[in-house]
Amino acid sequence: MRTALDEARAALVGGDVPVGAVVLSPAGTVLGTGHNLREATGDPTAHAEIVAIRRAAVALGAWRLTDCTLVVTLEPCTMCAGAIVQSRLDRVVYGARDEKAGAAGSLWDVVRDRRLNHRPEVVAGVLEEECGRLLTDFFRSDR
């Protein structure tokens, strides 16, 4: 999660919401990292999770991220939850809950929906206070 927090801070440079993500191999090595790049790139799909998943897939040379873990500072939204399911990640670890758009247990629970063919494990609240504080400080500033 510390690496994901570093990525979240990197998002601030481009004026993006400070969310960071890391995809880890089964052995715990970093396969891909990402932070929000929507403002920097003008790409509405450039969420931290999507960026990290894409980079991990390139590193592995395959779209299936079976046995891998996504670590992200904020609970994934519905778009990212869909990408998590489609990429076959085994586990999602997130910091702060997103009561307004979270899709891993808060508002929705897309990643564990029994109607889907893949349901990763979800671990919530890792360094929650630190992850949440970064976001709160961002939204309280004059951006």
mmCIF file with all atom_site columns, C-alpha atoms in Angstrom:
data_model
loop_
_atom_site.group_PDB
_atom_site.id
_atom_site.type_symbol
_atom_site.label_atom_id
_atom_site.label_alt_id
_atom_site.label_comp_id
_atom_site.label_asym_id
_atom_site.label_entity_id
_atom_site.label_seq_id
_atom_site.pdbx_PDB_ins_code
_atom_site.Cartn_x
_atom_site.Cartn_y
_atom_site.Cartn_z
_atom_site.occupancy
_atom_site.B_iso_or_equiv
_atom_site.pdbx_formal_charge
_atom_site.auth_seq_id
_atom_site.auth_comp_id
_atom_site.auth_asym_id
_atom_site.auth_atom_id
_atom_site.pdbx_PDB_model_num
ATOM 1   C CA . MET A 1 1   ? 0.000   0.000   0.000   1.00 0.00 ? 1   MET A CA 1
ATOM 2   C CA . ARG A 1 2   ? 2.915   2.356   0.579   1.00 0.00 ? 2   ARG A CA 1
ATOM 3   C CA . THR A 1 3   ? 3.866   2.054   -3.101  1.00 0.00 ? 3   THR A CA 1
ATOM 4   C CA . ALA A 1 4   ? 0.249   2.768   -4.071  1.00 0.00 ? 4   ALA A CA 1
ATOM 5   C CA . LEU A 1 5   ? 0.316   5.855   -1.823  1.00 0.00 ? 5   LEU A CA 1
ATOM 6   C CA . ASP A 1 6   ? 3.481   7.042   -3.597  1.00 0.00 ? 6   ASP A CA 1
ATOM 7   C CA . GLU A 1 7   ? 1.635   6.618   -6.892  1.00 0.00 ? 7   GLU A CA 1
ATOM 8   C CA . ALA A 1 8   ? -1.334  8.568   -5.511  1.00 0.00 ? 8   ALA A CA 1
ATOM 9   C CA . ARG A 1 9   ? 0.949   11.468  -4.630  1.00 0.00 ? 9   ARG A CA 1
ATOM 10  C CA . ALA A 1 10  ? 2.324   11.385  -8.198  1.00 0.00 ? 10  ALA A CA 1
ATOM 11  C CA . ALA A 1 11  ? -1.215  12.019  -9.486  1.00 0.00 ? 11  ALA A CA 1
ATOM 12  C CA . LEU A 1 12  ? -1.181  15.399  -7.787  1.00 0.00 ? 12  LEU A CA 1
ATOM 13  C CA . VAL A 1 13  ? 1.532   16.633  -10.178 1.00 0.00 ? 13  VAL A CA 1
ATOM 14  C CA . GLY A 1 14  ? -0.918  16.415  -13.097 1.00 0.00 ? 14  GLY A CA 1
ATOM 15  C CA . GLY A 1 15  ? -3.794  17.860  -11.081 1.00 0.00 ? 15  GLY A CA 1
ATOM 16  C CA . ASP A 1 16  ? -5.517  14.490  -10.795 1.00 0.00 ? 16  ASP A CA 1
ATOM 17  C CA . VAL A 1 17  ? -7.381  13.031  -7.843  1.00 0.00 ? 17  VAL A CA 1
ATOM 18  C CA . PRO A 1 18  ? -4.676  11.299  -5.757  1.00 0.00 ? 18  PRO A CA 1
ATOM 19  C CA . VAL A 1 19  ? -5.412  7.619   -6.280  1.00 0.00 ? 19  VAL A CA 1
ATOM 20  C CA . GLY A 1 20  ? -2.625  5.105   -6.791  1.00 0.00 ? 20  GLY A CA 1
ATOM 21  C CA . ALA A 1 21  ? -2.542  1.418   -7.621  1.00 0.00 ? 21  ALA A CA 1
ATOM 22  C CA . VAL A 1 22  ? -0.081  -1.471  -7.842  1.00 0.00 ? 22  VAL A CA 1
ATOM 23  C CA . VAL A 1 23  ? -0.468  -4.956  -9.309  1.00 0.00 ? 23  VAL A CA 1
ATOM 24  C CA . LEU A 1 24  ? 1.606   -7.598  -7.533  1.00 0.00 ? 24  LEU A CA 1
ATOM 25  C CA . SER A 1 25  ? 2.635   -11.013 -8.825  1.00 0.00 ? 25  SER A CA 1
ATOM 26  C CA . PRO A 1 26  ? 1.923   -14.132 -6.752  1.00 0.00 ? 26  PRO A CA 1
ATOM 27  C CA . ALA A 1 27  ? 5.465   -13.758 -5.377  1.00 0.00 ? 27  ALA A CA 1
ATOM 28  C CA . GLY A 1 28  ? 4.797   -10.137 -4.382  1.00 0.00 ? 28  GLY A CA 1
ATOM 29  C CA . THR A 1 29  ? 6.865   -8.433  -7.065  1.00 0.00 ? 29  THR A CA 1
ATOM 30  C CA . VAL A 1 30  ? 5.505   -5.305  -8.705  1.00 0.00 ? 30  VAL A CA 1
ATOM 31  C CA . LEU A 1 31  ? 4.144   -6.005  -12.197 1.00 0.00 ? 31  LEU A CA 1
ATOM 32  C CA . GLY A 1 32  ? 2.550   -2.623  -12.835 1.00 0.00 ? 32  GLY A CA 1
ATOM 33  C CA . THR A 1 33  ? 1.889   0.664   -11.127 1.00 0.00 ? 33  THR A CA 1
ATOM 34  C CA . GLY A 1 34  ? -0.455  3.508   -11.925 1.00 0.00 ? 34  GLY A CA 1
ATOM 35  C CA . HIS A 1 35  ? -2.065  6.666   -10.713 1.00 0.00 ? 35  HIS A CA 1
ATOM 36  C CA . ASN A 1 36  ? -4.977  8.716   -11.969 1.00 0.00 ? 36  ASN A CA 1
ATOM 37  C CA . LEU A 1 37  ? -4.112  10.331  -15.307 1.00 0.00 ? 37  LEU A CA 1
ATOM 38  C CA . ARG A 1 38  ? -7.507  11.607  -16.429 1.00 0.00 ? 38  ARG A CA 1
ATOM 39  C CA . GLU A 1 39  ? -6.610  15.294  -16.218 1.00 0.00 ? 39  GLU A CA 1
ATOM 40  C CA . ALA A 1 40  ? -3.105  14.762  -17.547 1.00 0.00 ? 40  ALA A CA 1
ATOM 41  C CA . THR A 1 41  ? -4.223  12.735  -20.577 1.00 0.00 ? 41  THR A CA 1
ATOM 42  C CA . GLY A 1 42  ? -7.835  13.748  -21.128 1.00 0.00 ? 42  GLY A CA 1
ATOM 43  C CA . ASP A 1 43  ? -8.715  10.039  -21.012 1.00 0.00 ? 43  ASP A CA 1
ATOM 44  C CA . PRO A 1 44  ? -11.811 9.308   -18.895 1.00 0.00 ? 44  PRO A CA 1
ATOM 45  C CA . THR A 1 45  ? -10.689 5.680   -18.452 1.00 0.00 ? 45  THR A CA 1
ATOM 46  C CA . ALA A 1 46  ? -7.257  6.592   -17.069 1.00 0.00 ? 46  ALA A CA 1
ATOM 47  C CA . HIS A 1 47  ? -8.028  5.579   -13.493 1.00 0.00 ? 47  HIS A CA 1
ATOM 48  C CA . ALA A 1 48  ? -5.121  4.313   -11.389 1.00 0.00 ? 48  ALA A CA 1
ATOM 49  C CA . GLU A 1 49  ? -6.416  0.727   -11.445 1.00 0.00 ? 49  GLU A CA 1
ATOM 50  C CA . ILE A 1 50  ? -6.816  0.638   -15.230 1.00 0.00 ? 50  ILE A CA 1
ATOM 51  C CA . VAL A 1 51  ? -3.326  2.070   -15.755 1.00 0.00 ? 51  VAL A CA 1
ATOM 52  C CA . ALA A 1 52  ? -1.760  -0.459  -13.358 1.00 0.00 ? 52  ALA A CA 1
ATOM 53  C CA . ILE A 1 53  ? -3.721  -3.396  -14.843 1.00 0.00 ? 53  ILE A CA 1
ATOM 54  C CA . ARG A 1 54  ? -2.667  -2.443  -18.381 1.00 0.00 ? 54  ARG A CA 1
ATOM 55  C CA . ARG A 1 55  ? 0.978   -2.184  -17.361 1.00 0.00 ? 55  ARG A CA 1
ATOM 56  C CA . ALA A 1 56  ? 0.860   -5.508  -15.515 1.00 0.00 ? 56  ALA A CA 1
ATOM 57  C CA . ALA A 1 57  ? -0.674  -7.226  -18.555 1.00 0.00 ? 57  ALA A CA 1
ATOM 58  C CA . VAL A 1 58  ? 2.123   -5.863  -20.736 1.00 0.00 ? 58  VAL A CA 1
ATOM 59  C CA . ALA A 1 59  ? 4.739   -7.021  -18.214 1.00 0.00 ? 59  ALA A CA 1
ATOM 60  C CA . LEU A 1 60  ? 3.234   -10.525 -18.175 1.00 0.00 ? 60  LEU A CA 1
ATOM 61  C CA . GLY A 1 61  ? 2.481   -10.600 -21.874 1.00 0.00 ? 61  GLY A CA 1
ATOM 62  C CA . ALA A 1 62  ? -1.036  -11.797 -21.120 1.00 0.00 ? 62  ALA A CA 1
ATOM 63  C CA . TRP A 1 63  ? -4.380  -10.284 -20.198 1.00 0.00 ? 63  TRP A CA 1
ATOM 64  C CA . ARG A 1 64  ? -5.125  -12.841 -17.490 1.00 0.00 ? 64  ARG A CA 1
ATOM 65  C CA . LEU A 1 65  ? -3.705  -11.661 -14.180 1.00 0.00 ? 65  LEU A CA 1
ATOM 66  C CA . THR A 1 66  ? -4.562  -14.896 -12.385 1.00 0.00 ? 66  THR A CA 1
ATOM 67  C CA . ASP A 1 67  ? -3.048  -15.200 -8.887  1.00 0.00 ? 67  ASP A CA 1
ATOM 68  C CA . CYS A 1 68  ? -2.153  -11.478 -8.905  1.00 0.00 ? 68  CYS A CA 1
ATOM 69  C CA . THR A 1 69  ? -3.221  -8.825  -6.404  1.00 0.00 ? 69  THR A CA 1
ATOM 70  C CA . LEU A 1 70  ? -4.325  -5.250  -7.049  1.00 0.00 ? 70  LEU A CA 1
ATOM 71  C CA . VAL A 1 71  ? -3.529  -2.807  -4.248  1.00 0.00 ? 71  VAL A CA 1
ATOM 72  C CA . VAL A 1 72  ? -5.282  0.564   -4.553  1.00 0.00 ? 72  VAL A CA 1
ATOM 73  C CA . THR A 1 73  ? -5.655  3.544   -2.249  1.00 0.00 ? 73  THR A CA 1
ATOM 74  C CA . LEU A 1 74  ? -9.385  4.038   -2.941  1.00 0.00 ? 74  LEU A CA 1
ATOM 75  C CA . GLU A 1 75  ? -12.147 1.479   -3.364  1.00 0.00 ? 75  GLU A CA 1
ATOM 76  C CA . PRO A 1 76  ? -12.598 0.793   -7.096  1.00 0.00 ? 76  PRO A CA 1
ATOM 77  C CA . CYS A 1 77  ? -15.494 2.312   -9.048  1.00 0.00 ? 77  CYS A CA 1
ATOM 78  C CA . THR A 1 78  ? -17.792 0.264   -11.290 1.00 0.00 ? 78  THR A CA 1
ATOM 79  C CA . MET A 1 79  ? -15.538 0.677   -14.358 1.00 0.00 ? 79  MET A CA 1
ATOM 80  C CA . CYS A 1 80  ? -12.471 -0.474  -12.463 1.00 0.00 ? 80  CYS A CA 1
ATOM 81  C CA . ALA A 1 81  ? -14.398 -3.281  -10.752 1.00 0.00 ? 81  ALA A CA 1
ATOM 82  C CA . GLY A 1 82  ? -15.358 -4.552  -14.193 1.00 0.00 ? 82  GLY A CA 1
ATOM 83  C CA . ALA A 1 83  ? -11.731 -4.434  -15.310 1.00 0.00 ? 83  ALA A CA 1
ATOM 84  C CA . ILE A 1 84  ? -10.705 -6.316  -12.165 1.00 0.00 ? 84  ILE A CA 1
ATOM 85  C CA . VAL A 1 85  ? -13.183 -9.095  -12.905 1.00 0.00 ? 85  VAL A CA 1
ATOM 86  C CA . GLN A 1 86  ? -12.280 -9.215  -16.605 1.00 0.00 ? 86  GLN A CA 1
ATOM 87  C CA . SER A 1 87  ? -8.531  -9.380  -15.914 1.00 0.00 ? 87  SER A CA 1
ATOM 88  C CA . ARG A 1 88  ? -9.065  -12.295 -13.501 1.00 0.00 ? 88  ARG A CA 1
ATOM 89  C CA . LEU A 1 89  ? -7.224  -10.693 -10.579 1.00 0.00 ? 89  LEU A CA 1
ATOM 90  C CA . ASP A 1 90  ? -7.435  -12.943 -7.531  1.00 0.00 ? 90  ASP A CA 1
ATOM 91  C CA . ARG A 1 91  ? -7.409  -10.262 -4.870  1.00 0.00 ? 91  ARG A CA 1
ATOM 92  C CA . VAL A 1 92  ? -8.176  -6.571  -4.401  1.00 0.00 ? 92  VAL A CA 1
ATOM 93  C CA . VAL A 1 93  ? -6.737  -4.711  -1.442  1.00 0.00 ? 93  VAL A CA 1
ATOM 94  C CA . TYR A 1 94  ? -7.901  -1.136  -0.954  1.00 0.00 ? 94  TYR A CA 1
ATOM 95  C CA . GLY A 1 95  ? -7.447  1.648   1.565   1.00 0.00 ? 95  GLY A CA 1
ATOM 96  C CA . ALA A 1 96  ? -10.268 4.194   1.761   1.00 0.00 ? 96  ALA A CA 1
ATOM 97  C CA . ARG A 1 97  ? -13.921 3.331   1.197   1.00 0.00 ? 97  ARG A CA 1
ATOM 98  C CA . ASP A 1 98  ? -15.788 5.260   -1.486  1.00 0.00 ? 98  ASP A CA 1
ATOM 99  C CA . GLU A 1 99  ? -19.338 5.699   -0.227  1.00 0.00 ? 99  GLU A CA 1
ATOM 100 C CA . LYS A 1 100 ? -20.339 7.665   -3.354  1.00 0.00 ? 100 LYS A CA 1
ATOM 101 C CA . ALA A 1 101 ? -18.984 5.383   -6.102  1.00 0.00 ? 101 ALA A CA 1
ATOM 102 C CA . GLY A 1 102 ? -17.393 2.305   -4.526  1.00 0.00 ? 102 GLY A CA 1
ATOM 103 C CA . ALA A 1 103 ? -18.042 -1.006  -6.277  1.00 0.00 ? 103 ALA A CA 1
ATOM 104 C CA . ALA A 1 104 ? -16.196 -3.387  -3.955  1.00 0.00 ? 104 ALA A CA 1
ATOM 105 C CA . GLY A 1 105 ? -18.608 -3.375  -1.047  1.00 0.00 ? 105 GLY A CA 1
ATOM 106 C CA . SER A 1 106 ? -19.629 0.216   -0.256  1.00 0.00 ? 106 SER A CA 1
ATOM 107 C CA . LEU A 1 107 ? -22.245 1.378   -2.746  1.00 0.00 ? 107 LEU A CA 1
ATOM 108 C CA . TRP A 1 108 ? -22.149 -1.714  -4.980  1.00 0.00 ? 108 TRP A CA 1
ATOM 109 C CA . ASP A 1 109 ? -20.286 -5.008  -4.821  1.00 0.00 ? 109 ASP A CA 1
ATOM 110 C CA . VAL A 1 110 ? -19.541 -5.709  -8.473  1.00 0.00 ? 110 VAL A CA 1
ATOM 111 C CA . VAL A 1 111 ? -16.347 -7.659  -7.783  1.00 0.00 ? 111 VAL A CA 1
ATOM 112 C CA . ARG A 1 112 ? -18.141 -10.232 -5.651  1.00 0.00 ? 112 ARG A CA 1
ATOM 113 C CA . ASP A 1 113 ? -21.410 -10.435 -7.574  1.00 0.00 ? 113 ASP A CA 1
ATOM 114 C CA . ARG A 1 114 ? -22.369 -14.114 -7.694  1.00 0.00 ? 114 ARG A CA 1
ATOM 115 C CA . ARG A 1 115 ? -23.773 -13.707 -11.200 1.00 0.00 ? 115 ARG A CA 1
ATOM 116 C CA . LEU A 1 116 ? -20.282 -13.121 -12.587 1.00 0.00 ? 116 LEU A CA 1
ATOM 117 C CA . ASN A 1 117 ? -17.840 -15.862 -13.539 1.00 0.00 ? 117 ASN A CA 1
ATOM 118 C CA . HIS A 1 118 ? -14.950 -14.504 -11.468 1.00 0.00 ? 118 HIS A CA 1
ATOM 119 C CA . ARG A 1 119 ? -15.055 -13.091 -7.942  1.00 0.00 ? 119 ARG A CA 1
ATOM 120 C CA . PRO A 1 120 ? -11.800 -11.897 -6.398  1.00 0.00 ? 120 PRO A CA 1
ATOM 121 C CA . GLU A 1 121 ? -11.173 -11.734 -2.684  1.00 0.00 ? 121 GLU A CA 1
ATOM 122 C CA . VAL A 1 122 ? -11.529 -8.220  -1.253  1.00 0.00 ? 122 VAL A CA 1
ATOM 123 C CA . VAL A 1 123 ? -9.480  -6.853  1.637   1.00 0.00 ? 123 VAL A CA 1
ATOM 124 C CA . ALA A 1 124 ? -10.654 -3.399  2.710   1.00 0.00 ? 124 ALA A CA 1
ATOM 125 C CA . GLY A 1 125 ? -9.308  -0.707  5.017   1.00 0.00 ? 125 GLY A CA 1
ATOM 126 C CA . VAL A 1 126 ? -5.534  -1.167  4.641   1.00 0.00 ? 126 VAL A CA 1
ATOM 127 C CA . LEU A 1 127 ? -3.940  2.130   5.736   1.00 0.00 ? 127 LEU A CA 1
ATOM 128 C CA . GLU A 1 128 ? -7.452  3.529   5.419   1.00 0.00 ? 128 GLU A CA 1
ATOM 129 C CA . GLU A 1 129 ? -6.810  6.669   7.435   1.00 0.00 ? 129 GLU A CA 1
ATOM 130 C CA . GLU A 1 130 ? -3.709  7.667   5.465   1.00 0.00 ? 130 GLU A CA 1
ATOM 131 C CA . CYS A 1 131 ? -5.370  6.925   2.115   1.00 0.00 ? 131 CYS A CA 1
ATOM 132 C CA . GLY A 1 132 ? -8.486  8.845   3.103   1.00 0.00 ? 132 GLY A CA 1
ATOM 133 C CA . ARG A 1 133 ? -6.541  11.822  4.426   1.00 0.00 ? 133 ARG A CA 1
ATOM 134 C CA . LEU A 1 134 ? -4.736  12.251  1.099   1.00 0.00 ? 134 LEU A CA 1
ATOM 135 C CA . LEU A 1 135 ? -8.082  12.448  -0.696  1.00 0.00 ? 135 LEU A CA 1
ATOM 136 C CA . THR A 1 136 ? -9.707  14.695  1.910   1.00 0.00 ? 136 THR A CA 1
ATOM 137 C CA . ASP A 1 137 ? -6.785  17.133  1.778   1.00 0.00 ? 137 ASP A CA 1
ATOM 138 C CA . PHE A 1 138 ? -6.995  17.205  -2.030  1.00 0.00 ? 138 PHE A CA 1
ATOM 139 C CA . PHE A 1 139 ? -10.697 18.002  -2.107  1.00 0.00 ? 139 PHE A CA 1
ATOM 140 C CA . ARG A 1 140 ? -10.383 20.628  0.629   1.00 0.00 ? 140 ARG A CA 1
ATOM 141 C CA . SER A 1 141 ? -7.632  22.487  -1.244  1.00 0.00 ? 141 SER A CA 1
ATOM 142 C CA . ASP A 1 142 ? -8.284  25.073  -3.913  1.00 0.00 ? 142 ASP A CA 1
ATOM 143 C CA . ARG A 1 143 ? -7.085  22.721  -6.626  1.00 0.00 ? 143 ARG A CA 1
#
